[in-house]
C-alpha cells in the first residue's frame, strides 16, 4: 500500500473496470480500429480481448490501482520484444471475434499501422495508463509510471516507450515530468 492505494494484477473479473479505462485512452482510434466507427462495438471487442490471454489488451499484462476497495486506474504494459507475437496472437483472437467480412475490414484499417515501430526490443512498452477522473491529481499516474519502470527493469529493459495523443495535455505533462 502506497499513498493510500494499492496496485494489484488484473484478472478477467476486472473487465467492467478495465475496459472503460482502456477505451478512455483510445476513443476515436478504438472506434476506427475495432468498431468501424461504432463506439459500442469498440467496447465489445476490447472487452473480449481483455479476458483472453496473450494479446496487447489482455488482463495478463494489466495492473489495477485500488483505493478503498474501488478500482481507480489501470496500466497495461509489456516488453517491446514480445509486441509482434502479441499482435499476431491478437489477430488470431480477432478472427474469432469478427465475422469474415468484419475481419477483412479490420485488416484494412490496421494495415497502415502494420509497420509502425512502437517500441524497440530493449524497451518496456506502456500500452495503457489511465486513471478515472474522480481519482486524478492524487499521484496515481506517477506511481503507475514508477511501477512500469520497475517492471521494465525486472524484464531487463533499458527504457520505457509509449504513444500518446498530442492533444492529451494532461498525460503528456505526466510523461514529460517523468522524463
PDB file of C-alpha atoms in Angstrom:
ATOM      1  CA  UNK A   1       0.000   0.000   0.000  1.00  0.00           C
ATOM      2  CA  UNK A   2       1.418   3.364  -1.042  1.00  0.00           C
ATOM      3  CA  UNK A   3      -0.178   6.831  -0.779  1.00  0.00           C
ATOM      4  CA  UNK A   4      -3.469   5.195   0.283  1.00  0.00           C
ATOM      5  CA  UNK A   5      -3.751   2.997  -2.782  1.00  0.00           C
ATOM      6  CA  UNK A   6      -2.592  -0.439  -3.842  1.00  0.00           C
ATOM      7  CA  UNK A   7      -1.618  -1.894  -7.206  1.00  0.00           C
ATOM      8  CA  UNK A   8      -2.575  -5.489  -7.962  1.00  0.00           C
ATOM      9  CA  UNK A   9      -2.508  -7.747 -11.025  1.00  0.00           C
ATOM     10  CA  UNK A  10      -5.695  -7.635 -13.059  1.00  0.00           C
ATOM     11  CA  UNK A  11      -7.886 -10.641 -13.737  1.00  0.00           C
ATOM     12  CA  UNK A  12     -10.689 -11.302 -16.230  1.00  0.00           C
ATOM     13  CA  UNK A  13     -13.083 -10.267 -13.437  1.00  0.00           C
ATOM     14  CA  UNK A  14     -11.796  -6.684 -13.843  1.00  0.00           C
ATOM     15  CA  UNK A  15     -13.289  -6.319 -17.323  1.00  0.00           C
ATOM     16  CA  UNK A  16     -16.043  -3.879 -16.359  1.00  0.00           C
ATOM     17  CA  UNK A  17     -13.478  -1.587 -14.741  1.00  0.00           C
ATOM     18  CA  UNK A  18     -10.632  -2.053 -17.207  1.00  0.00           C
ATOM     19  CA  UNK A  19     -12.460  -1.612 -20.490  1.00  0.00           C
ATOM     20  CA  UNK A  20     -13.736   1.940 -19.829  1.00  0.00           C
ATOM     21  CA  UNK A  21     -10.185   2.924 -18.831  1.00  0.00           C
ATOM     22  CA  UNK A  22      -8.683   1.348 -21.958  1.00  0.00           C
ATOM     23  CA  UNK A  23     -11.350   2.984 -24.102  1.00  0.00           C
ATOM     24  CA  UNK A  24     -10.741   6.326 -22.385  1.00  0.00           C
ATOM     25  CA  UNK A  25      -7.160   6.308 -23.690  1.00  0.00           C
ATOM     26  CA  UNK A  26      -8.139   5.346 -27.253  1.00  0.00           C
ATOM     27  CA  UNK A  27     -11.627   6.703 -28.005  1.00  0.00           C
ATOM     28  CA  UNK A  28     -11.805   7.646 -31.711  1.00  0.00           C
ATOM     29  CA  UNK A  29      -8.835   5.436 -32.542  1.00  0.00           C
ATOM     30  CA  UNK A  30     -10.580   2.442 -30.925  1.00  0.00           C
ATOM     31  CA  UNK A  31     -13.791   3.322 -32.739  1.00  0.00           C
ATOM     32  CA  UNK A  32     -11.926   3.377 -36.047  1.00  0.00           C
ATOM     33  CA  UNK A  33      -9.774   0.314 -35.425  1.00  0.00           C
ATOM     34  CA  UNK A  34     -12.123  -2.052 -33.600  1.00  0.00           C
ATOM     35  CA  UNK A  35     -15.602  -0.673 -34.131  1.00  0.00           C
ATOM     36  CA  UNK A  36     -15.560   0.694 -37.689  1.00  0.00           C
ATOM     37  CA  UNK A  37     -16.928   3.933 -36.248  1.00  0.00           C
ATOM     38  CA  UNK A  38     -19.242   2.265 -33.720  1.00  0.00           C
ATOM     39  CA  UNK A  39     -18.199   3.027 -30.100  1.00  0.00           C
ATOM     40  CA  UNK A  40     -20.329   0.213 -28.656  1.00  0.00           C
ATOM     41  CA  UNK A  41     -18.698  -2.313 -30.982  1.00  0.00           C
ATOM     42  CA  UNK A  42     -15.250  -0.991 -29.996  1.00  0.00           C
ATOM     43  CA  UNK A  43     -16.031  -1.546 -26.328  1.00  0.00           C
ATOM     44  CA  UNK A  44     -17.348  -5.040 -27.053  1.00  0.00           C
ATOM     45  CA  UNK A  45     -14.167  -6.002 -28.938  1.00  0.00           C
ATOM     46  CA  UNK A  46     -11.865  -4.574 -26.251  1.00  0.00           C
ATOM     47  CA  UNK A  47     -13.892  -6.468 -23.626  1.00  0.00           C
ATOM     48  CA  UNK A  48     -13.461  -9.728 -25.489  1.00  0.00           C
ATOM     49  CA  UNK A  49      -9.735  -9.123 -25.908  1.00  0.00           C
ATOM     50  CA  UNK A  50      -9.209  -8.184 -22.247  1.00  0.00           C
ATOM     51  CA  UNK A  51     -10.444 -11.559 -20.942  1.00  0.00           C
ATOM     52  CA  UNK A  52      -8.202 -13.565 -23.270  1.00  0.00           C
ATOM     53  CA  UNK A  53      -4.530 -14.249 -22.591  1.00  0.00           C
ATOM     54  CA  UNK A  54      -1.594 -13.102 -24.671  1.00  0.00           C
ATOM     55  CA  UNK A  55      -2.761 -10.092 -26.637  1.00  0.00           C
ATOM     56  CA  UNK A  56      -1.998  -6.386 -26.428  1.00  0.00           C
ATOM     57  CA  UNK A  57      -5.057  -5.679 -24.253  1.00  0.00           C
ATOM     58  CA  UNK A  58      -5.052  -8.805 -22.084  1.00  0.00           C
ATOM     59  CA  UNK A  59      -5.644  -8.801 -18.346  1.00  0.00           C
ATOM     60  CA  UNK A  60      -2.424 -10.825 -18.247  1.00  0.00           C
ATOM     61  CA  UNK A  61      -0.371  -7.635 -18.768  1.00  0.00           C
ATOM     62  CA  UNK A  62      -2.595  -5.335 -16.708  1.00  0.00           C
ATOM     63  CA  UNK A  63      -2.452  -3.975 -13.186  1.00  0.00           C
ATOM     64  CA  UNK A  64      -5.296  -2.255 -11.359  1.00  0.00           C
ATOM     65  CA  UNK A  65      -4.970   0.595  -8.852  1.00  0.00           C
ATOM     66  CA  UNK A  66      -7.340   0.174  -5.917  1.00  0.00           C
ATOM     67  CA  UNK A  67      -8.377   2.853  -3.420  1.00  0.00           C
ATOM     68  CA  UNK A  68     -10.708   1.903  -0.555  1.00  0.00           C
ATOM     69  CA  UNK A  69     -11.671  -1.282  -2.373  1.00  0.00           C
ATOM     70  CA  UNK A  70     -12.579   0.516  -5.613  1.00  0.00           C
ATOM     71  CA  UNK A  71     -10.675   0.474  -8.883  1.00  0.00           C
ATOM     72  CA  UNK A  72      -9.201   3.889  -9.624  1.00  0.00           C
ATOM     73  CA  UNK A  73      -6.830   3.234 -12.519  1.00  0.00           C
ATOM     74  CA  UNK A  74      -5.186   0.740 -14.813  1.00  0.00           C
ATOM     75  CA  UNK A  75      -1.953   0.143 -16.655  1.00  0.00           C
ATOM     76  CA  UNK A  76      -1.183  -2.388 -19.349  1.00  0.00           C
ATOM     77  CA  UNK A  77       2.483  -2.888 -20.176  1.00  0.00           C
ATOM     78  CA  UNK A  78       4.890  -5.453 -21.592  1.00  0.00           C
ATOM     79  CA  UNK A  79       8.355  -5.779 -23.112  1.00  0.00           C
ATOM     80  CA  UNK A  80       8.731  -4.452 -26.642  1.00  0.00           C
ATOM     81  CA  UNK A  81      10.390  -7.710 -27.652  1.00  0.00           C
ATOM     82  CA  UNK A  82       7.063  -9.578 -27.416  1.00  0.00           C
ATOM     83  CA  UNK A  83       4.885  -6.994 -29.164  1.00  0.00           C
ATOM     84  CA  UNK A  84       4.945  -8.695 -32.565  1.00  0.00           C
ATOM     85  CA  UNK A  85       3.926 -12.024 -31.031  1.00  0.00           C
ATOM     86  CA  UNK A  86       1.171 -10.304 -29.050  1.00  0.00           C
ATOM     87  CA  UNK A  87      -0.062  -8.663 -32.236  1.00  0.00           C
ATOM     88  CA  UNK A  88      -0.175 -11.968 -34.112  1.00  0.00           C
ATOM     89  CA  UNK A  89      -1.959 -13.665 -31.238  1.00  0.00           C
ATOM     90  CA  UNK A  90      -4.438 -10.799 -31.081  1.00  0.00           C
ATOM     91  CA  UNK A  91      -5.044 -11.151 -34.819  1.00  0.00           C
ATOM     92  CA  UNK A  92      -5.989 -14.799 -34.324  1.00  0.00           C
ATOM     93  CA  UNK A  93      -8.286 -13.823 -31.466  1.00  0.00           C
ATOM     94  CA  UNK A  94      -9.910 -11.115 -33.569  1.00  0.00           C
ATOM     95  CA  UNK A  95     -10.556 -13.698 -36.278  1.00  0.00           C
ATOM     96  CA  UNK A  96     -12.805 -15.398 -33.701  1.00  0.00           C
ATOM     97  CA  UNK A  97     -14.479 -12.127 -32.669  1.00  0.00           C
ATOM     98  CA  UNK A  98     -15.365 -10.738 -36.111  1.00  0.00           C
ATOM     99  CA  UNK A  99     -17.128 -12.491 -38.948  1.00  0.00           C
ATOM    100  CA  UNK A 100     -15.020 -12.891 -42.109  1.00  0.00           C
ATOM    101  CA  UNK A 101     -16.126  -9.553 -43.624  1.00  0.00           C
ATOM    102  CA  UNK A 102     -15.578  -7.734 -40.343  1.00  0.00           C
ATOM    103  CA  UNK A 103     -12.100  -9.215 -40.014  1.00  0.00           C
ATOM    104  CA  UNK A 104     -11.163  -8.130 -43.543  1.00  0.00           C
ATOM    105  CA  UNK A 105     -12.414  -4.612 -42.759  1.00  0.00           C
ATOM    106  CA  UNK A 106     -10.312  -4.646 -39.573  1.00  0.00           C
ATOM    107  CA  UNK A 107      -7.237  -5.701 -41.581  1.00  0.00           C
ATOM    108  CA  UNK A 108      -7.774  -2.810 -43.983  1.00  0.00           C
ATOM    109  CA  UNK A 109      -7.937  -0.366 -41.071  1.00  0.00           C
ATOM    110  CA  UNK A 110      -4.874  -1.779 -39.304  1.00  0.00           C
ATOM    111  CA  UNK A 111      -2.686  -2.253 -42.392  1.00  0.00           C
ATOM    112  CA  UNK A 112      -1.299   1.331 -42.374  1.00  0.00           C
ATOM    113  CA  UNK A 113      -0.093   0.692 -38.800  1.00  0.00           C
ATOM    114  CA  UNK A 114       1.485  -2.680 -39.517  1.00  0.00           C
ATOM    115  CA  UNK A 115       4.999  -1.316 -39.927  1.00  0.00           C
ATOM    116  CA  UNK A 116       4.893   1.381 -37.248  1.00  0.00           C
ATOM    117  CA  UNK A 117       7.520   0.760 -34.587  1.00  0.00           C
ATOM    118  CA  UNK A 118       6.078   1.498 -31.159  1.00  0.00           C
ATOM    119  CA  UNK A 119       8.894   0.050 -29.074  1.00  0.00           C
ATOM    120  CA  UNK A 120      12.316  -1.436 -29.589  1.00  0.00           C
ATOM    121  CA  UNK A 121      13.225  -4.840 -28.220  1.00  0.00           C
ATOM    122  CA  UNK A 122      15.079  -3.301 -25.268  1.00  0.00           C
ATOM    123  CA  UNK A 123      12.124  -1.087 -24.300  1.00  0.00           C
ATOM    124  CA  UNK A 124       9.208  -1.751 -21.969  1.00  0.00           C
ATOM    125  CA  UNK A 125       6.001  -0.572 -23.655  1.00  0.00           C
ATOM    126  CA  UNK A 126       3.186   1.203 -21.855  1.00  0.00           C
ATOM    127  CA  UNK A 127       0.056   0.301 -23.793  1.00  0.00           C
ATOM    128  CA  UNK A 128      -2.429   1.891 -21.394  1.00  0.00           C
ATOM    129  CA  UNK A 129      -2.113   4.123 -18.374  1.00  0.00           C
ATOM    130  CA  UNK A 130      -5.415   5.585 -17.222  1.00  0.00           C
ATOM    131  CA  UNK A 131      -6.994   6.936 -14.058  1.00  0.00           C
ATOM    132  CA  UNK A 132     -10.703   7.579 -13.569  1.00  0.00           C
ATOM    133  CA  UNK A 133     -11.418  11.346 -13.446  1.00  0.00           C
ATOM    134  CA  UNK A 134     -12.537  11.271  -9.792  1.00  0.00           C
ATOM    135  CA  UNK A 135      -9.109   9.942  -8.772  1.00  0.00           C
ATOM    136  CA  UNK A 136      -6.865  12.202 -10.827  1.00  0.00           C
ATOM    137  CA  UNK A 137      -4.415  14.550  -9.172  1.00  0.00           C
ATOM    138  CA  UNK A 138      -3.604  12.122  -6.345  1.00  0.00           C
ATOM    139  CA  UNK A 139      -0.276  10.852  -7.664  1.00  0.00           C
ATOM    140  CA  UNK A 140      -1.694   7.622  -9.105  1.00  0.00           C
ATOM    141  CA  UNK A 141      -0.316   8.186 -12.608  1.00  0.00           C
ATOM    142  CA  UNK A 142       3.124   8.992 -11.227  1.00  0.00           C
ATOM    143  CA  UNK A 143       3.031   5.862  -9.075  1.00  0.00           C
ATOM    144  CA  UNK A 144       1.959   3.727 -12.049  1.00  0.00           C
ATOM    145  CA  UNK A 145       4.868   5.082 -14.081  1.00  0.00           C
ATOM    146  CA  UNK A 146       7.195   4.097 -11.246  1.00  0.00           C
ATOM    147  CA  UNK A 147       5.670   0.604 -11.260  1.00  0.00           C
ATOM    148  CA  UNK A 148       6.161   0.371 -15.031  1.00  0.00           C
ATOM    149  CA  UNK A 149       9.810   1.361 -14.686  1.00  0.00           C
ATOM    150  CA  UNK A 150      10.315  -1.343 -12.055  1.00  0.00           C
ATOM    151  CA  UNK A 151       8.620  -3.955 -14.237  1.00  0.00           C
ATOM    152  CA  UNK A 152      10.784  -2.883 -17.159  1.00  0.00           C
ATOM    153  CA  UNK A 153      13.938  -3.319 -15.108  1.00  0.00           C
ATOM    154  CA  UNK A 154      12.758  -6.755 -13.956  1.00  0.00           C
ATOM    155  CA  UNK A 155      12.255  -7.688 -17.628  1.00  0.00           C
ATOM    156  CA  UNK A 156      15.775  -6.426 -18.457  1.00  0.00           C
ATOM    157  CA  UNK A 157      14.526  -3.479 -20.500  1.00  0.00           C
ATOM    158  CA  UNK A 158      16.712  -0.374 -20.510  1.00  0.00           C
ATOM    159  CA  UNK A 159      13.949   2.181 -21.157  1.00  0.00           C
ATOM    160  CA  UNK A 160      10.210   2.657 -21.485  1.00  0.00           C
ATOM    161  CA  UNK A 161       8.172   3.622 -24.541  1.00  0.00           C
ATOM    162  CA  UNK A 162       4.601   4.752 -25.071  1.00  0.00           C
ATOM    163  CA  UNK A 163       2.306   6.508 -27.507  1.00  0.00           C
ATOM    164  CA  UNK A 164       0.068   9.390 -26.508  1.00  0.00           C
ATOM    165  CA  UNK A 165      -2.228  11.710 -28.423  1.00  0.00           C
ATOM    166  CA  UNK A 166      -0.677  15.125 -28.901  1.00  0.00           C
ATOM    167  CA  UNK A 167      -3.926  16.704 -27.690  1.00  0.00           C
ATOM    168  CA  UNK A 168      -3.838  14.808 -24.372  1.00  0.00           C
ATOM    169  CA  UNK A 169      -2.041  17.565 -22.470  1.00  0.00           C
ATOM    170  CA  UNK A 170      -2.543  16.100 -19.009  1.00  0.00           C
ATOM    171  CA  UNK A 171      -0.975  12.777 -19.993  1.00  0.00           C
ATOM    172  CA  UNK A 172       1.833  14.472 -21.894  1.00  0.00           C
ATOM    173  CA  UNK A 173       2.665  16.601 -18.841  1.00  0.00           C
ATOM    174  CA  UNK A 174       2.791  13.479 -16.656  1.00  0.00           C
ATOM    175  CA  UNK A 175       5.141  11.721 -19.087  1.00  0.00           C
ATOM    176  CA  UNK A 176       7.308  14.789 -19.583  1.00  0.00           C
ATOM    177  CA  UNK A 177       7.672  15.269 -15.800  1.00  0.00           C
ATOM    178  CA  UNK A 178       8.727  11.635 -15.527  1.00  0.00           C
ATOM    179  CA  UNK A 179      11.287  12.099 -18.282  1.00  0.00           C
TER     180      UNK A 179
END
